[in-house]
mmCIF file of C-alpha atoms in Angstrom:
data_model
loop_
_atom_site.group_PDB
_atom_site.id
_atom_site.type_symbol
_atom_site.label_atom_id
_atom_site.label_comp_id
_atom_site.label_asym_id
_atom_site.label_seq_id
_atom_site.Cartn_x
_atom_site.Cartn_y
_atom_site.Cartn_z
ATOM 1 C CA ARG A 176 -16.414 2.657 -31.839
ATOM 2 C CA LEU A 177 -15.221 0.482 -29.404
ATOM 3 C CA LEU A 178 -15.136 2.058 -25.890
ATOM 4 C CA ASN A 179 -16.143 5.174 -27.415
ATOM 5 C CA MET A 180 -12.235 5.834 -27.903
ATOM 6 C CA ALA A 181 -10.915 9.111 -29.939
ATOM 7 C CA ARG A 182 -7.706 11.320 -30.078
ATOM 8 C CA LEU A 183 -8.107 13.968 -27.246
ATOM 9 C CA VAL A 184 -7.180 17.477 -27.530
ATOM 10 C CA LYS A 185 -5.570 19.267 -24.931
ATOM 11 C CA THR A 186 -4.976 23.200 -24.561
ATOM 12 C CA PHE A 187 -2.623 24.610 -22.089
ATOM 13 C CA ASP A 188 -1.036 27.689 -21.335
ATOM 14 C CA ALA A 189 2.759 28.078 -21.032
ATOM 15 C CA PHE A 190 4.805 30.889 -20.143
ATOM 16 C CA GLY A 191 1.684 33.262 -21.778
ATOM 17 C CA VAL A 192 1.333 31.623 -24.669
ATOM 18 C CA ASN A 193 -1.885 29.207 -25.398
ATOM 19 C CA TYR A 194 -1.124 26.109 -27.066
ATOM 20 C CA ARG A 195 -3.656 23.037 -28.637
ATOM 21 C CA THR A 196 -2.328 19.732 -29.210
ATOM 22 C CA HIS A 197 -3.723 16.753 -30.687
ATOM 23 C CA GLN A 198 -2.976 13.154 -29.054
ATOM 24 C CA PHE A 199 -0.706 11.458 -31.250
ATOM 25 C CA SER A 200 -2.313 8.616 -33.452
ATOM 26 C CA ALA A 201 -1.569 5.059 -32.270
ATOM 27 C CA VAL A 202 0.752 4.562 -35.577
ATOM 28 C CA TYR A 203 2.436 7.747 -35.422
ATOM 29 C CA GLY A 204 2.927 7.142 -31.242
ATOM 30 C CA LEU A 205 4.563 3.880 -32.139
ATOM 31 C CA ASP A 206 7.125 5.512 -34.670
ATOM 32 C CA LEU A 207 8.033 7.796 -32.358
ATOM 33 C CA MET A 208 8.609 5.221 -29.404
ATOM 34 C CA GLU A 209 10.527 2.877 -32.046
ATOM 35 C CA ALA A 210 12.922 6.134 -33.199
ATOM 36 C CA SER A 211 16.323 5.967 -31.673
ATOM 37 C CA GLY A 212 17.541 8.949 -29.244
ATOM 38 C CA ASP A 213 15.090 11.992 -28.583
ATOM 39 C CA MET A 214 12.301 12.809 -30.357
ATOM 40 C CA THR A 215 13.086 16.284 -32.144
ATOM 41 C CA PRO A 216 10.759 19.241 -31.720
ATOM 42 C CA PHE A 217 9.215 18.862 -35.428
ATOM 43 C CA GLN A 218 8.077 15.346 -33.877
ATOM 44 C CA ILE A 219 6.857 16.442 -30.985
ATOM 45 C CA PHE A 220 5.100 19.347 -31.886
ATOM 46 C CA SER A 221 3.722 17.846 -35.334
ATOM 47 C CA HIS A 222 0.020 18.038 -34.069
ATOM 48 C CA THR A 223 0.733 21.365 -31.882
ATOM 49 C CA GLU A 224 -0.732 24.795 -32.667
ATOM 50 C CA ALA A 225 0.373 28.088 -30.778
ATOM 51 C CA GLU A 226 -2.352 30.953 -30.061
ATOM 52 C CA LEU A 227 -1.074 34.404 -30.581
ATOM 53 C CA ASP A 228 -2.961 37.290 -31.646
ATOM 54 C CA GLY A 229 -6.170 35.394 -31.414
ATOM 55 C CA LYS A 230 -5.036 33.133 -34.729
ATOM 56 C CA TRP A 231 -3.881 29.434 -34.119
ATOM 57 C CA HIS A 232 -0.296 28.528 -35.704
ATOM 58 C CA LYS A 233 0.707 25.100 -36.705
ATOM 59 C CA LEU A 234 4.378 24.273 -35.261
ATOM 60 C CA ASP A 235 5.492 22.650 -38.128
ATOM 61 C CA SER A 236 8.476 24.479 -39.256
ATOM 62 C CA ARG A 237 11.621 25.760 -37.669
ATOM 63 C CA TYR A 238 10.042 29.612 -38.170
ATOM 64 C CA ALA A 239 7.048 28.150 -36.666
ATOM 65 C CA ILE A 240 8.451 26.737 -33.499
ATOM 66 C CA ASN A 241 11.168 29.902 -32.922
ATOM 67 C CA ALA A 242 8.415 32.636 -33.279
ATOM 68 C CA TYR A 243 5.377 31.011 -31.142
ATOM 69 C CA VAL A 244 7.137 28.841 -28.669
ATOM 70 C CA THR A 245 8.559 31.629 -26.340
ATOM 71 C CA ASP A 246 8.354 33.387 -23.047
ATOM 72 C CA LEU A 247 6.161 36.289 -23.615
ATOM 73 C CA ALA A 248 7.644 37.540 -20.322
ATOM 74 C CA SER A 249 11.172 37.163 -22.104
ATOM 75 C CA ILE A 250 12.551 35.055 -18.571
ATOM 76 C CA LEU A 251 13.240 32.140 -20.064
ATOM 77 C CA THR A 252 15.768 31.120 -22.685
ATOM 78 C CA PRO A 253 14.069 30.000 -25.570
ATOM 79 C CA TYR A 254 15.685 26.536 -25.446
ATOM 80 C CA THR A 255 14.178 26.346 -21.884
ATOM 81 C CA VAL A 256 10.498 27.394 -23.153
ATOM 82 C CA MET A 257 10.866 25.057 -26.159
ATOM 83 C CA ARG A 258 12.003 21.667 -23.917
ATOM 84 C CA SER A 259 9.462 22.699 -21.479
ATOM 85 C CA VAL A 260 6.397 23.019 -23.969
ATOM 86 C CA MET A 261 8.072 19.573 -25.563
ATOM 87 C CA GLY A 262 7.781 17.867 -21.994
ATOM 88 C CA ILE A 263 4.032 18.665 -21.727
ATOM 89 C CA VAL A 264 3.020 17.391 -25.219
ATOM 90 C CA SER A 265 5.404 14.165 -24.622
ATOM 91 C CA GLU A 266 3.519 13.576 -21.332
ATOM 92 C CA PHE A 267 0.283 13.942 -22.731
ATOM 93 C CA ASN A 268 0.965 11.219 -25.475
ATOM 94 C CA PHE A 269 3.203 8.863 -23.042
ATOM 95 C CA GLY A 270 2.493 9.915 -19.990
ATOM 96 C CA PHE A 271 0.033 7.030 -19.397
ATOM 97 C CA LEU A 272 2.682 4.341 -19.796
ATOM 98 C CA SER A 273 4.593 5.022 -16.739
ATOM 99 C CA ALA A 274 1.978 3.741 -14.854
ATOM 100 C CA TRP A 275 0.783 0.768 -16.945
ATOM 101 C CA LYS A 276 -0.116 -2.300 -15.944
ATOM 102 C CA GLY A 277 -0.970 -4.555 -18.634
ATOM 103 C CA VAL A 278 -2.615 -7.924 -18.615
ATOM 104 C CA ARG A 279 -0.382 -10.383 -16.984
ATOM 105 C CA VAL A 280 -0.375 -13.804 -19.335
ATOM 106 C CA PRO A 281 0.189 -16.905 -16.872
ATOM 107 C CA GLY A 282 3.424 -18.833 -17.470
ATOM 108 C CA ARG A 283 1.864 -21.699 -18.315
ATOM 109 C CA PHE A 284 0.241 -20.387 -21.335
ATOM 110 C CA LEU A 285 3.579 -19.126 -22.473
ATOM 111 C CA ASP A 286 5.023 -22.324 -24.588
ATOM 112 C CA GLY A 287 7.986 -20.819 -25.905
ATOM 113 C CA ALA A 288 7.103 -21.615 -29.290
ATOM 114 C CA ALA A 289 8.736 -19.288 -32.322
ATOM 115 C CA THR A 290 6.137 -16.772 -33.725
ATOM 116 C CA VAL A 291 6.285 -15.445 -37.393
ATOM 117 C CA VAL A 292 6.048 -11.280 -37.300
ATOM 118 C CA SER A 293 5.835 -9.281 -40.400
ATOM 119 C CA ALA A 294 8.676 -6.951 -40.949
ATOM 120 C CA ASN A 295 6.453 -4.737 -42.537
ATOM 121 C CA SER A 296 4.011 -3.784 -39.489
ATOM 122 C CA LYS A 297 4.506 -3.239 -35.838
ATOM 123 C CA PRO A 298 3.329 -6.106 -33.834
ATOM 124 C CA LEU A 299 0.930 -4.322 -31.801
ATOM 125 C CA VAL A 300 -1.002 -2.903 -35.072
ATOM 126 C CA ALA A 301 -0.828 -6.117 -36.884
ATOM 127 C CA GLN A 302 -2.328 -7.849 -33.551
ATOM 128 C CA LEU A 303 -5.232 -5.206 -33.453
ATOM 129 C CA GLN A 304 -5.758 -5.477 -37.145
ATOM 130 C CA GLU A 305 -5.378 -9.635 -37.159
ATOM 131 C CA ASN A 306 -8.379 -10.017 -34.702
ATOM 132 C CA GLY A 307 -10.737 -7.123 -36.475
ATOM 133 C CA THR A 308 -10.471 -4.743 -33.472
ATOM 134 C CA ALA A 309 -9.216 -1.761 -35.675
ATOM 135 C CA SER A 310 -8.317 -1.060 -39.429
ATOM 136 C CA LEU A 311 -5.015 0.305 -40.384
ATOM 137 C CA LYS A 312 -6.901 3.392 -41.398
ATOM 138 C CA ASP A 313 -8.524 3.666 -37.204
ATOM 139 C CA LEU A 314 -4.946 3.126 -36.062
ATOM 140 C CA GLU A 315 -3.483 5.803 -38.031
ATOM 141 C CA GLU A 316 -6.258 8.560 -37.936
ATOM 142 C CA TYR A 317 -8.469 7.825 -35.303
ATOM 143 C CA TYR A 318 -7.349 6.136 -32.014
ATOM 144 C CA SER A 319 -4.348 7.415 -30.207
ATOM 145 C CA LEU A 320 -1.606 5.408 -28.912
ATOM 146 C CA GLU A 321 -3.229 4.853 -25.336
ATOM 147 C CA ASP A 322 -6.278 3.725 -27.235
ATOM 148 C CA ALA A 323 -3.798 1.213 -28.800
ATOM 149 C CA PHE A 324 -2.446 -0.119 -25.616
ATOM 150 C CA LYS A 325 -6.130 -0.393 -24.040
ATOM 151 C CA LEU A 326 -7.471 -2.476 -27.256
ATOM 152 C CA PHE A 327 -4.304 -4.687 -27.114
ATOM 153 C CA ASP A 328 -4.870 -5.151 -23.186
ATOM 154 C CA ILE A 329 -8.524 -6.072 -24.035
ATOM 155 C CA ASN A 330 -7.764 -8.508 -26.167
ATOM 156 C CA VAL A 331 -4.887 -10.224 -24.207
ATOM 157 C CA ALA A 332 -7.300 -10.270 -21.168
ATOM 158 C CA LYS A 333 -9.931 -11.876 -23.695
ATOM 159 C CA GLY A 334 -7.218 -14.417 -24.847
ATOM 160 C CA VAL A 335 -6.194 -15.261 -20.995
ATOM 161 C CA ASN A 336 -9.864 -15.803 -19.978
ATOM 162 C CA ASP A 337 -10.387 -18.029 -23.070
ATOM 163 C CA ALA A 338 -7.548 -20.243 -22.024
ATOM 164 C CA ILE A 339 -8.648 -20.507 -18.456
ATOM 165 C CA ALA A 340 -11.934 -21.605 -19.732
ATOM 166 C CA ASN A 341 -10.575 -24.215 -22.145
ATOM 167 C CA GLU A 342 -8.471 -25.733 -19.161
ATOM 168 C CA ALA A 343 -11.416 -25.798 -17.035
ATOM 169 C CA ALA A 344 -13.437 -27.514 -19.787
ATOM 170 C CA ALA A 345 -10.623 -30.100 -20.481
ATOM 171 C CA ARG A 346 -10.181 -30.673 -16.682
ATOM 172 C CA MET A 347 -13.885 -31.374 -16.859
ATOM 173 C CA ALA A 348 -13.820 -33.648 -19.676
ATOM 174 C CA ASN A 349 -10.775 -35.703 -18.126
ATOM 175 C CA LYS A 350 -13.160 -36.527 -14.867
ATOM 176 C CA ARG A 351 -15.981 -38.044 -16.885
#
């Protein structure tokens, strides 16, 4: 696989409970980013498990979230614990965006021409599929959201470098 990317797993302790969460897939992460409003506990915990009594429990229902997202010392309210754990899982999946500095395309390469986009696919997903970087299945199952951003950035850099090389070749041809 390109750059040896794969969805990571994070294990952490919060308020006496061990948690294990898997990075969201690229497609699922983009879906959550496009959703309006706050993300729900069900969305955030969709790839998370809690360990109690040596057994891992999926946080895939209201019952599971109420039972396993807890403060074993009974100091904090259940809501405070849930929001804190949601914050850790969100940071694991989306934290890279706060410092993201993608490749900048020089203004001279932006002609303002209208582009056509599919109403049935996210632009980032479509671009990675179109140029053969990743299949839809890869983006749904294998690559994380951060992986997709990195892959897209690599493609943008390649495009800018190709445009710069074409510019230089055209200047050389005009000198002859």
